[in-house]
PDB file of C-alpha atoms in Angstrom:
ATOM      1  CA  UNK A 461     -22.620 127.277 -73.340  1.00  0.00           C
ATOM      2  CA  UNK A 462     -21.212 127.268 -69.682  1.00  0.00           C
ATOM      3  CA  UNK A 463     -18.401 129.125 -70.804  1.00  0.00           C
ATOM      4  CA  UNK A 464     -19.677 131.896 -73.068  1.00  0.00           C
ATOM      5  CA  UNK A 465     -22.212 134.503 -72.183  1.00  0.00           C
ATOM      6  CA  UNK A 466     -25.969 133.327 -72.954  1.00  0.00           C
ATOM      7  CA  UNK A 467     -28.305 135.672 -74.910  1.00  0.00           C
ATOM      8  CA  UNK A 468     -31.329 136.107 -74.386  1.00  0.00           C
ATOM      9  CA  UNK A 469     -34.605 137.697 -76.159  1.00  0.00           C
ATOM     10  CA  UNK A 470     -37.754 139.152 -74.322  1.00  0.00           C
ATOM     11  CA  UNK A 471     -40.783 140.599 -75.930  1.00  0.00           C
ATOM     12  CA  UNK A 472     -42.461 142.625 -73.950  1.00  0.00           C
ATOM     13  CA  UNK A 473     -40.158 144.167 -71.879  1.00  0.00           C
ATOM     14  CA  UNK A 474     -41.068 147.253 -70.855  1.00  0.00           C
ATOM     15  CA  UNK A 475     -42.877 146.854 -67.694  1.00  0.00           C
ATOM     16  CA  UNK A 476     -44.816 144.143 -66.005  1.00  0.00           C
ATOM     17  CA  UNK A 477     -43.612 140.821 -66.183  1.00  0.00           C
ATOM     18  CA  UNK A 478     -41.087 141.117 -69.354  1.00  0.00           C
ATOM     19  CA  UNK A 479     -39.292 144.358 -67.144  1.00  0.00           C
ATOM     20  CA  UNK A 480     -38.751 141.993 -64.346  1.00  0.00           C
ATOM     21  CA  UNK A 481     -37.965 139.096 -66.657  1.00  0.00           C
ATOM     22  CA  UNK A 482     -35.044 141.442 -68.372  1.00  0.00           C
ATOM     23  CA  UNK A 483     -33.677 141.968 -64.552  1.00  0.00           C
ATOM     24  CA  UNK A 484     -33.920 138.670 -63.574  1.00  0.00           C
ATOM     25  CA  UNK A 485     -31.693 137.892 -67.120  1.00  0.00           C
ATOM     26  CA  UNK A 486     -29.497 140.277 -66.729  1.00  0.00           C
ATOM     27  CA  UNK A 487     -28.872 139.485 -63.128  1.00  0.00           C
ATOM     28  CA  UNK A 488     -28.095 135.692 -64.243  1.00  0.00           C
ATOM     29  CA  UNK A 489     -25.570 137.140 -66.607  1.00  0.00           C
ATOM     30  CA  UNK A 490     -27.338 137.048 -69.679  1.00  0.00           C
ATOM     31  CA  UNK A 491     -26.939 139.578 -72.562  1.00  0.00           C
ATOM     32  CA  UNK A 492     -30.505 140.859 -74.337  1.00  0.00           C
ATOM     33  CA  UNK A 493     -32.376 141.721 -76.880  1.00  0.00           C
ATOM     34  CA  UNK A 494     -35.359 143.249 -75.294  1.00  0.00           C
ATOM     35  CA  UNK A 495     -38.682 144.569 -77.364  1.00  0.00           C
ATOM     36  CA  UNK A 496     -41.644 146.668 -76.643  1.00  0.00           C
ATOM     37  CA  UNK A 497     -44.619 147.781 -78.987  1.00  0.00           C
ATOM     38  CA  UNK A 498     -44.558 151.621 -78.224  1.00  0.00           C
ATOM     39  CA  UNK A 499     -42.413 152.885 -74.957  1.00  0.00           C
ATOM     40  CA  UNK A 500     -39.255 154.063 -76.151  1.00  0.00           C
ATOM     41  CA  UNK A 501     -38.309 155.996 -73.375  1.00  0.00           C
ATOM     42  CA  UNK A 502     -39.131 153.499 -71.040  1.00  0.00           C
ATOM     43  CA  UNK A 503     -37.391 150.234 -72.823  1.00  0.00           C
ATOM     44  CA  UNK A 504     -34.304 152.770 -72.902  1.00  0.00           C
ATOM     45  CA  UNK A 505     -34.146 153.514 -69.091  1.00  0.00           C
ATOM     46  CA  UNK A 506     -34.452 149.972 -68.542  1.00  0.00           C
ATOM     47  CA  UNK A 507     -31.539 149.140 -71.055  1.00  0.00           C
ATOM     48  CA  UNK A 508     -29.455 151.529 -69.534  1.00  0.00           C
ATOM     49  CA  UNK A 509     -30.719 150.356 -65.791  1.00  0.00           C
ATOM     50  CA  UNK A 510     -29.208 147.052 -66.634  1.00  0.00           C
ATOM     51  CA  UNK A 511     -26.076 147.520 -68.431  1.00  0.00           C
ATOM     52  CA  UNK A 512     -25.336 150.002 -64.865  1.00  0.00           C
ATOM     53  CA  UNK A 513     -26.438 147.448 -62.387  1.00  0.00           C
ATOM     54  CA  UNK A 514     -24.930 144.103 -64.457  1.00  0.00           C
ATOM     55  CA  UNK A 515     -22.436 144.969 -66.732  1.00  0.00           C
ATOM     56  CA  UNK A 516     -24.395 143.047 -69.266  1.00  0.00           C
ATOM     57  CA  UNK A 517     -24.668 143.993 -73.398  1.00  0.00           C
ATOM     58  CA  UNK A 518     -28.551 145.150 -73.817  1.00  0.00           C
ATOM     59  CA  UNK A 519     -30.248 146.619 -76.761  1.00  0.00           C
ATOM     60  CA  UNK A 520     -33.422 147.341 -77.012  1.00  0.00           C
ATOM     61  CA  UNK A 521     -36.039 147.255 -79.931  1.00  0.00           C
ATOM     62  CA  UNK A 522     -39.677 148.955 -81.072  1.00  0.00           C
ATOM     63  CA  UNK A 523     -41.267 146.237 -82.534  1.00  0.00           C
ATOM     64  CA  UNK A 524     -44.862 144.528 -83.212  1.00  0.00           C
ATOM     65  CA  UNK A 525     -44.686 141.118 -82.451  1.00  0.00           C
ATOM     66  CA  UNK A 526     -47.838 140.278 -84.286  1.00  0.00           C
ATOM     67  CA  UNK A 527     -46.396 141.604 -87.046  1.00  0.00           C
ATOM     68  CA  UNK A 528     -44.176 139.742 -89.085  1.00  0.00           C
ATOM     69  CA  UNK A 529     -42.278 141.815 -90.942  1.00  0.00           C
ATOM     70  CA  UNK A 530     -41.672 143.925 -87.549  1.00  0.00           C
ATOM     71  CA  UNK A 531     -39.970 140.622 -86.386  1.00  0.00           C
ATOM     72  CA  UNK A 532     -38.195 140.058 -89.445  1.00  0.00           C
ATOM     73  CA  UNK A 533     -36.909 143.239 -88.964  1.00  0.00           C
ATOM     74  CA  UNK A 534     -36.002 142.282 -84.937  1.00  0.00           C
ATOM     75  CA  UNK A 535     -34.402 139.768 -86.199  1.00  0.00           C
ATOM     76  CA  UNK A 536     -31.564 141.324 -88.416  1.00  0.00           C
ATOM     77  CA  UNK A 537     -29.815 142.480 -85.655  1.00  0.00           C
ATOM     78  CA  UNK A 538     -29.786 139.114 -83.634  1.00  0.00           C
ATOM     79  CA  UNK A 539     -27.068 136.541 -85.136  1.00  0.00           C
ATOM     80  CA  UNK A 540     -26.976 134.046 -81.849  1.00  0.00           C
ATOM     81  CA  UNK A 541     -29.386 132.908 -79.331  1.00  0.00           C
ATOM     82  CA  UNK A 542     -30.009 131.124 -75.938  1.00  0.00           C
ATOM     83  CA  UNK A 543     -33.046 131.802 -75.039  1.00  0.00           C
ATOM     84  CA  UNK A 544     -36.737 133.308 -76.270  1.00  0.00           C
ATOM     85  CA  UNK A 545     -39.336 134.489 -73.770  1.00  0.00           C
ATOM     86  CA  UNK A 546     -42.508 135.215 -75.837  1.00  0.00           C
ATOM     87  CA  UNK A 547     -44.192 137.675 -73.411  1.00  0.00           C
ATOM     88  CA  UNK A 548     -45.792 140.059 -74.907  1.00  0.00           C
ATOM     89  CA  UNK A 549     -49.389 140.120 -75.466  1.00  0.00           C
ATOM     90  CA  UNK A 550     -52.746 141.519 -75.204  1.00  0.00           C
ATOM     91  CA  UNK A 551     -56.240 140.940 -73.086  1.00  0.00           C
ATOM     92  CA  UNK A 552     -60.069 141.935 -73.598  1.00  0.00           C
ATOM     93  CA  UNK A 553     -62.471 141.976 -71.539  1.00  0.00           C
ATOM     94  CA  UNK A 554     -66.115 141.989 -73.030  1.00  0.00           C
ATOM     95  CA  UNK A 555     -68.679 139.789 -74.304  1.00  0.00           C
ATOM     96  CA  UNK A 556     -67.715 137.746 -77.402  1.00  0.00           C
ATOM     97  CA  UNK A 557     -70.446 138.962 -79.123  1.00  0.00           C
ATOM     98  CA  UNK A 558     -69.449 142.751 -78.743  1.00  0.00           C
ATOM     99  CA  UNK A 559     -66.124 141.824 -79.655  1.00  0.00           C
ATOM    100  CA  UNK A 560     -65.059 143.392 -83.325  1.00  0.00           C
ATOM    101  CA  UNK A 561     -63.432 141.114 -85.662  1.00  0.00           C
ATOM    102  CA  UNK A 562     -61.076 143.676 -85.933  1.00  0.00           C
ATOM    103  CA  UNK A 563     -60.187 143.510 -81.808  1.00  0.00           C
ATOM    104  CA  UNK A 564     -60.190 139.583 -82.125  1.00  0.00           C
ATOM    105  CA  UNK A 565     -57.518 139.562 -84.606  1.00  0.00           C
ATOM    106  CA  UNK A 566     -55.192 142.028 -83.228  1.00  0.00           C
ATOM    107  CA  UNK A 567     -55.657 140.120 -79.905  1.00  0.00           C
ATOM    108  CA  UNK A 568     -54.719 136.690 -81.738  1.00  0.00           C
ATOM    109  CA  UNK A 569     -51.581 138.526 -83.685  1.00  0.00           C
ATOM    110  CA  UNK A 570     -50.119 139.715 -80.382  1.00  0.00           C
ATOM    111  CA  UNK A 571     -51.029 136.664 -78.206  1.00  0.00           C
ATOM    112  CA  UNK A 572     -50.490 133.418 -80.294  1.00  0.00           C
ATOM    113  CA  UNK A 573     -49.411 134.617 -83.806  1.00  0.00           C
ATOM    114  CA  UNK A 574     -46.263 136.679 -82.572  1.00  0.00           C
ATOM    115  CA  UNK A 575     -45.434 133.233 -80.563  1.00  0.00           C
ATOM    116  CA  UNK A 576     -44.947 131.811 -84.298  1.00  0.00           C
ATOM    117  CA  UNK A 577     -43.124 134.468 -85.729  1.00  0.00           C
ATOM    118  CA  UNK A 578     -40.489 134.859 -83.509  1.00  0.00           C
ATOM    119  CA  UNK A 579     -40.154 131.088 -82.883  1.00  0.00           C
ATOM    120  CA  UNK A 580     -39.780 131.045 -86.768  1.00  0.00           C
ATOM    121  CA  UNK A 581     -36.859 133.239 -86.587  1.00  0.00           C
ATOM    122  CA  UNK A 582     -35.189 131.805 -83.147  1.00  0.00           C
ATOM    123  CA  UNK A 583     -35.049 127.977 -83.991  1.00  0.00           C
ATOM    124  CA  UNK A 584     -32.424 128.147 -86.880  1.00  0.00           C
ATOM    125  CA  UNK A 585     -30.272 130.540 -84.855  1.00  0.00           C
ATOM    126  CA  UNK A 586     -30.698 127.703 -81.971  1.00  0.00           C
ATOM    127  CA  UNK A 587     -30.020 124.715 -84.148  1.00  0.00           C
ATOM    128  CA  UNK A 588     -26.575 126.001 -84.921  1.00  0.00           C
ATOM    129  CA  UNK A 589     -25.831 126.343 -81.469  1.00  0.00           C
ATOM    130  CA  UNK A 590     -26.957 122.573 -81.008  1.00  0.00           C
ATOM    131  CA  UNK A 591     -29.253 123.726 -77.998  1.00  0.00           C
ATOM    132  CA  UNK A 592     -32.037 126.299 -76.911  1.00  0.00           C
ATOM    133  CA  UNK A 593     -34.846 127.398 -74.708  1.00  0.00           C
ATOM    134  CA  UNK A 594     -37.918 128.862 -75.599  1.00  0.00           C
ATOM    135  CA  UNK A 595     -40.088 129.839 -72.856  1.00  0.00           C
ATOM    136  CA  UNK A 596     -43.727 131.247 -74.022  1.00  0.00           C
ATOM    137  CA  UNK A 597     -45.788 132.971 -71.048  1.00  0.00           C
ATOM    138  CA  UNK A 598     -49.443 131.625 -70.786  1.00  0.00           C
ATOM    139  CA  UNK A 599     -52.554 131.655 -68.677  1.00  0.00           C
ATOM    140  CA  UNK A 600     -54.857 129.842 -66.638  1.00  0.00           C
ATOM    141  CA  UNK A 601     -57.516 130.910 -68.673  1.00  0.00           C
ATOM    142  CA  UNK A 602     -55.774 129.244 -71.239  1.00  0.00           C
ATOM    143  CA  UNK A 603     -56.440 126.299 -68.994  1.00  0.00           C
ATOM    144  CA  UNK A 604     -59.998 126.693 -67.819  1.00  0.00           C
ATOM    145  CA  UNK A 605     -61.330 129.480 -69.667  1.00  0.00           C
ATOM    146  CA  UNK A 606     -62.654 132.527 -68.197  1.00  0.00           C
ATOM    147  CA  UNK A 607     -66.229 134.346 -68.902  1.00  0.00           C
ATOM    148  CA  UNK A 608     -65.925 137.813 -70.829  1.00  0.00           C
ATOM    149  CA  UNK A 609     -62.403 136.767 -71.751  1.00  0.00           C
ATOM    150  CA  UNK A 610     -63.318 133.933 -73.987  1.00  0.00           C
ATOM    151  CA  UNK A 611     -60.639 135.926 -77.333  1.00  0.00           C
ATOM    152  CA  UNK A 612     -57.666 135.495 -74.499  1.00  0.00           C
ATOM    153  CA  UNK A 613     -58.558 132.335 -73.178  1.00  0.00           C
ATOM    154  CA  UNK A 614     -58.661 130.463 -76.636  1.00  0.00           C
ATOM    155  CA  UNK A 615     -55.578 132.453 -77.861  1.00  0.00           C
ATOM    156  CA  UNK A 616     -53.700 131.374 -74.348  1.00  0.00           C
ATOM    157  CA  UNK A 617     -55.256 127.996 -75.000  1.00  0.00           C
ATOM    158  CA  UNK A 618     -53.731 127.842 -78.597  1.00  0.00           C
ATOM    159  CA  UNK A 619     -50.071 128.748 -76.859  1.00  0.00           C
ATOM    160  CA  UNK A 620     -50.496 126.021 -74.759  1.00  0.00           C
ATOM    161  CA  UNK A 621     -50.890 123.704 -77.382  1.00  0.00           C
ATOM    162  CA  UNK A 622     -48.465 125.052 -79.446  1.00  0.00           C
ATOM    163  CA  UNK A 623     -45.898 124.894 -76.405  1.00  0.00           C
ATOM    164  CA  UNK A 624     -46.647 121.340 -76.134  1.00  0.00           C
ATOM    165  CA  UNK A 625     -46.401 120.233 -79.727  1.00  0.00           C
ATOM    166  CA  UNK A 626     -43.501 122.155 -80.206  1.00  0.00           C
ATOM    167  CA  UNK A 627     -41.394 120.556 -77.617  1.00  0.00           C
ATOM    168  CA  UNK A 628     -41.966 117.176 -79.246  1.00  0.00           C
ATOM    169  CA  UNK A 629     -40.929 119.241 -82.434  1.00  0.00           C
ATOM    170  CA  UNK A 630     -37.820 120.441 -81.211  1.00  0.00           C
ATOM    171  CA  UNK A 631     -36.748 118.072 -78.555  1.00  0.00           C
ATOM    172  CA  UNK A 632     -34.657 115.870 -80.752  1.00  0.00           C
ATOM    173  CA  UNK A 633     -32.496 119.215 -81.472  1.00  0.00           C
ATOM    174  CA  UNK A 634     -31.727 119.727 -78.160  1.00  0.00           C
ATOM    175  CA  UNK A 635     -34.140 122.980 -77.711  1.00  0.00           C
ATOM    176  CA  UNK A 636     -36.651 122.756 -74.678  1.00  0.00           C
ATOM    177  CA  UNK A 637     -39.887 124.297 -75.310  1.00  0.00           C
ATOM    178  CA  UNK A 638     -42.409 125.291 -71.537  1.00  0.00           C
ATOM    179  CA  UNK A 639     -44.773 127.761 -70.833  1.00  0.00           C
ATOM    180  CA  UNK A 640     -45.473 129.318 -67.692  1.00  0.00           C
ATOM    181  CA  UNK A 641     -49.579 129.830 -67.111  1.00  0.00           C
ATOM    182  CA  UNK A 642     -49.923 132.329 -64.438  1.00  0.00           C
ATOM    183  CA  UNK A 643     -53.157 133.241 -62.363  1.00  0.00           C
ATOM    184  CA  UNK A 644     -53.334 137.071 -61.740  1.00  0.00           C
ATOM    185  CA  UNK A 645     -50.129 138.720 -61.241  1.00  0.00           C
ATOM    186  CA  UNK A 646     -50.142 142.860 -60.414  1.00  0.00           C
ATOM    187  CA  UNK A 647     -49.433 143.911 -63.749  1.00  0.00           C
ATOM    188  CA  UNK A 648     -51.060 147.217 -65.531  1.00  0.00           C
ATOM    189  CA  UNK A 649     -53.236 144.544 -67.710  1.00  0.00           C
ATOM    190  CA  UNK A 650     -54.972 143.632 -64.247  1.00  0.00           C
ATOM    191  CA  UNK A 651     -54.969 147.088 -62.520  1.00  0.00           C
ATOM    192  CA  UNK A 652     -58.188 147.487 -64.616  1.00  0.00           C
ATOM    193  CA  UNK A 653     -59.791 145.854 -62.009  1.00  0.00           C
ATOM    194  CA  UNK A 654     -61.421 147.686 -59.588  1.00  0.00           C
ATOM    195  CA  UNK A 655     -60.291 147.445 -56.007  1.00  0.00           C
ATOM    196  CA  UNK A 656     -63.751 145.148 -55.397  1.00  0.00           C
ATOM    197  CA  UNK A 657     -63.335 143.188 -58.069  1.00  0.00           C
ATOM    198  CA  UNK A 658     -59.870 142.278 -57.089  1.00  0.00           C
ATOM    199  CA  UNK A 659     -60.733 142.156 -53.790  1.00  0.00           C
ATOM    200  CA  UNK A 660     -63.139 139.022 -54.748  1.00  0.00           C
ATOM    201  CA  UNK A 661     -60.556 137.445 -57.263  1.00  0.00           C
ATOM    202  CA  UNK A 662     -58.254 137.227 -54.105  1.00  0.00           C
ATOM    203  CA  UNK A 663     -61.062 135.850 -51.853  1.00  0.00           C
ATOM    204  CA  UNK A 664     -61.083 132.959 -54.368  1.00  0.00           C
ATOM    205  CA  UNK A 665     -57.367 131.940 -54.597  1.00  0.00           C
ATOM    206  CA  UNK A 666     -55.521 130.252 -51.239  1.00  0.00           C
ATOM    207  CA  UNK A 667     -52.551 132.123 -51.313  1.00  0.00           C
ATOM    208  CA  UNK A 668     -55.249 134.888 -50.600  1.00  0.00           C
ATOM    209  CA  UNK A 669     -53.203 137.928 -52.907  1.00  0.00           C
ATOM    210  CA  UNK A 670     -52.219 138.040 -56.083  1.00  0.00           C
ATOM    211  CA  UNK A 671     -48.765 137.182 -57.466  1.00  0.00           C
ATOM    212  CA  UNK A 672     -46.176 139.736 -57.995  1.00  0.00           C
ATOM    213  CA  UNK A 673     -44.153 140.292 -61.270  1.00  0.00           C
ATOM    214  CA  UNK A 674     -40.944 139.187 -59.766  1.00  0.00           C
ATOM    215  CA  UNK A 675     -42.281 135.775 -59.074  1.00  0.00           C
ATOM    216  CA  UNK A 676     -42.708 134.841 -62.106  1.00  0.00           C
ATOM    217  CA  UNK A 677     -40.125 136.184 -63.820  1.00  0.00           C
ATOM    218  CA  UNK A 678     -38.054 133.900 -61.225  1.00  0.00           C
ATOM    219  CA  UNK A 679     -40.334 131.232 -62.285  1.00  0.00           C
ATOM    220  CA  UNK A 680     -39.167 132.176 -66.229  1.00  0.00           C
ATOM    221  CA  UNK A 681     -36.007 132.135 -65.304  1.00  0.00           C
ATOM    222  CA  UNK A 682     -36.137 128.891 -63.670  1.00  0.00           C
ATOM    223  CA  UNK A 683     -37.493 127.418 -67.068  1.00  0.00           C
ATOM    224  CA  UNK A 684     -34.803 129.167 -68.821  1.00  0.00           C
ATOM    225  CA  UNK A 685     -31.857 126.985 -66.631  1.00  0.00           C
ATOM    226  CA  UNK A 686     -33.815 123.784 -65.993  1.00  0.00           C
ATOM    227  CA  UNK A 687     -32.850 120.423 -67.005  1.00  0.00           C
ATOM    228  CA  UNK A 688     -32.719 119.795 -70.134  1.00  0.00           C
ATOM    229  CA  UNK A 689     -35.141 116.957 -69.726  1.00  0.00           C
ATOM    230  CA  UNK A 690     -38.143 119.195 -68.656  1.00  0.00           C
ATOM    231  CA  UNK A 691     -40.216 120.249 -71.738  1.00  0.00           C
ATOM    232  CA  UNK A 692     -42.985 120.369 -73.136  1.00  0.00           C
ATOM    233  CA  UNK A 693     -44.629 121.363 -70.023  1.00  0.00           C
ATOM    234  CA  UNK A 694     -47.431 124.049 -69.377  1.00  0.00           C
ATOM    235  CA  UNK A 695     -45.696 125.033 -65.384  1.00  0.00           C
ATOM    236  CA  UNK A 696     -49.183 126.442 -63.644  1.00  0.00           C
ATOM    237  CA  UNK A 697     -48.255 129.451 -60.747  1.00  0.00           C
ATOM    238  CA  UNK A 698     -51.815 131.048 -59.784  1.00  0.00           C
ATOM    239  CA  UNK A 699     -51.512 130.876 -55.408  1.00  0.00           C
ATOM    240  CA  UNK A 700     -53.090 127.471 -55.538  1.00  0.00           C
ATOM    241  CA  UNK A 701     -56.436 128.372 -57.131  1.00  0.00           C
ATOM    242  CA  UNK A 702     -56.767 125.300 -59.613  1.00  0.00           C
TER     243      UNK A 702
END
């Protein structure tokens, strides 16, 4: 692996914390497969940002990753793999009893479903490399739980669990399996806030701002080249707040 370029696939990657994650890749020296649900035009500057700036291979890909025949799909044109971040994802904010079913399933497919599908697809082209990493990006709500976001806490709760059973799955194969929970990073999900509300959500965290989107894709990355003796862990980055 030291001696052959690593590949890597991100869902989610056109802005936020998947765009930063493909940077941080690509500056590493990884080739990707990148994905986003519907910006074209923006997954293609990005591709075309970091082929420029790295030299790297980079293709990028419209696809649903709570849909499984999207990711089927995805996954014709991907023959070898390092690494999987599962990053993309959903929120909603509301009471659960306002919530549709409709809302609560779409939220589930994108959050914890999609985390199966493409896991489904990645592990066999792992196992005949004899080594992977699959990196799945979490929440602290999926820690603690958070009112009016009780649909993404239990479906960051469920890729928590599914993180840690699927290390023990996978560990004997040589494929690490971590999750990164983060507090709240300055992404477009969270610029929904108002400027009060974040204002008091920074009151009650030590580092006393929110975290940006290049932290934690360094903090991806870092799970991405860790020992291979780290996994199964949920790796909690929120300013100090819990």
């Amino acid at each position: 692996m030291e001696n052959t370029p690593k590949t890597a696939l991100i869902t989610g990657a056109s802005r936020g914390i998947g765009r930063f994650c493909a940077h941080a890749f690509a500056a590493a020296g990884y080739h990707l497969y990148l994905t986003c649900l519907r910006e074209k035009e923006k997954l293609q500057t990005l591709q075309r940002e970091l082929e420029d700036a790295y030299l790297v291979t980079c293709r990028g890909f419209l696809c649903d990753a709570g849909n499984f025949e999207d990711v089927t799909r995805l996954f014709s044109h991907i023959n070898t793999l390092d690494v999987l971040v599962n990053n993309a994802g959903i929120s909603y904010i509301g009471l659960i009893q306002d919530m549709s079913v409709a809302d609560w399933n779409a939220l589930m497919a994108a959050n914890l479903n999609a985390c199966f599908y493409t896991v489904k697809h990645a592990v066999p082209l792992m196992l005949a490399k004899g080594q992977g990493r699959i990196i799945n990006v979490s929440s602290v709500w999926g820690n603690v739980g958070a009112s009016m976001e009780t649909a993404y806490s239990a479906s960051k709760g469920a890729v928590n669990a599914f993180t840690r059973a699927l290390a023990k799955e996978l560990a004997p194969s040589h494929i690490q399996v971590n999750a990164a929970a983060f507090g709240i990073i300055d992404t477009d999900m969270n610029r929904s806030f108002t400027e009060a509300e974040i204002d008091r959500i920074t009151e009650e965290i030590p580092a006393g701002r929110m975290g940006t989107c290049e932290e934690a894709a360094k903090l991806i990355l870092q799970l991405a080249e860790a020992p291979a003796y780290l996994t199964g862990q949920v790796i909690t980055m929120d300013g100090g707040w819990t």
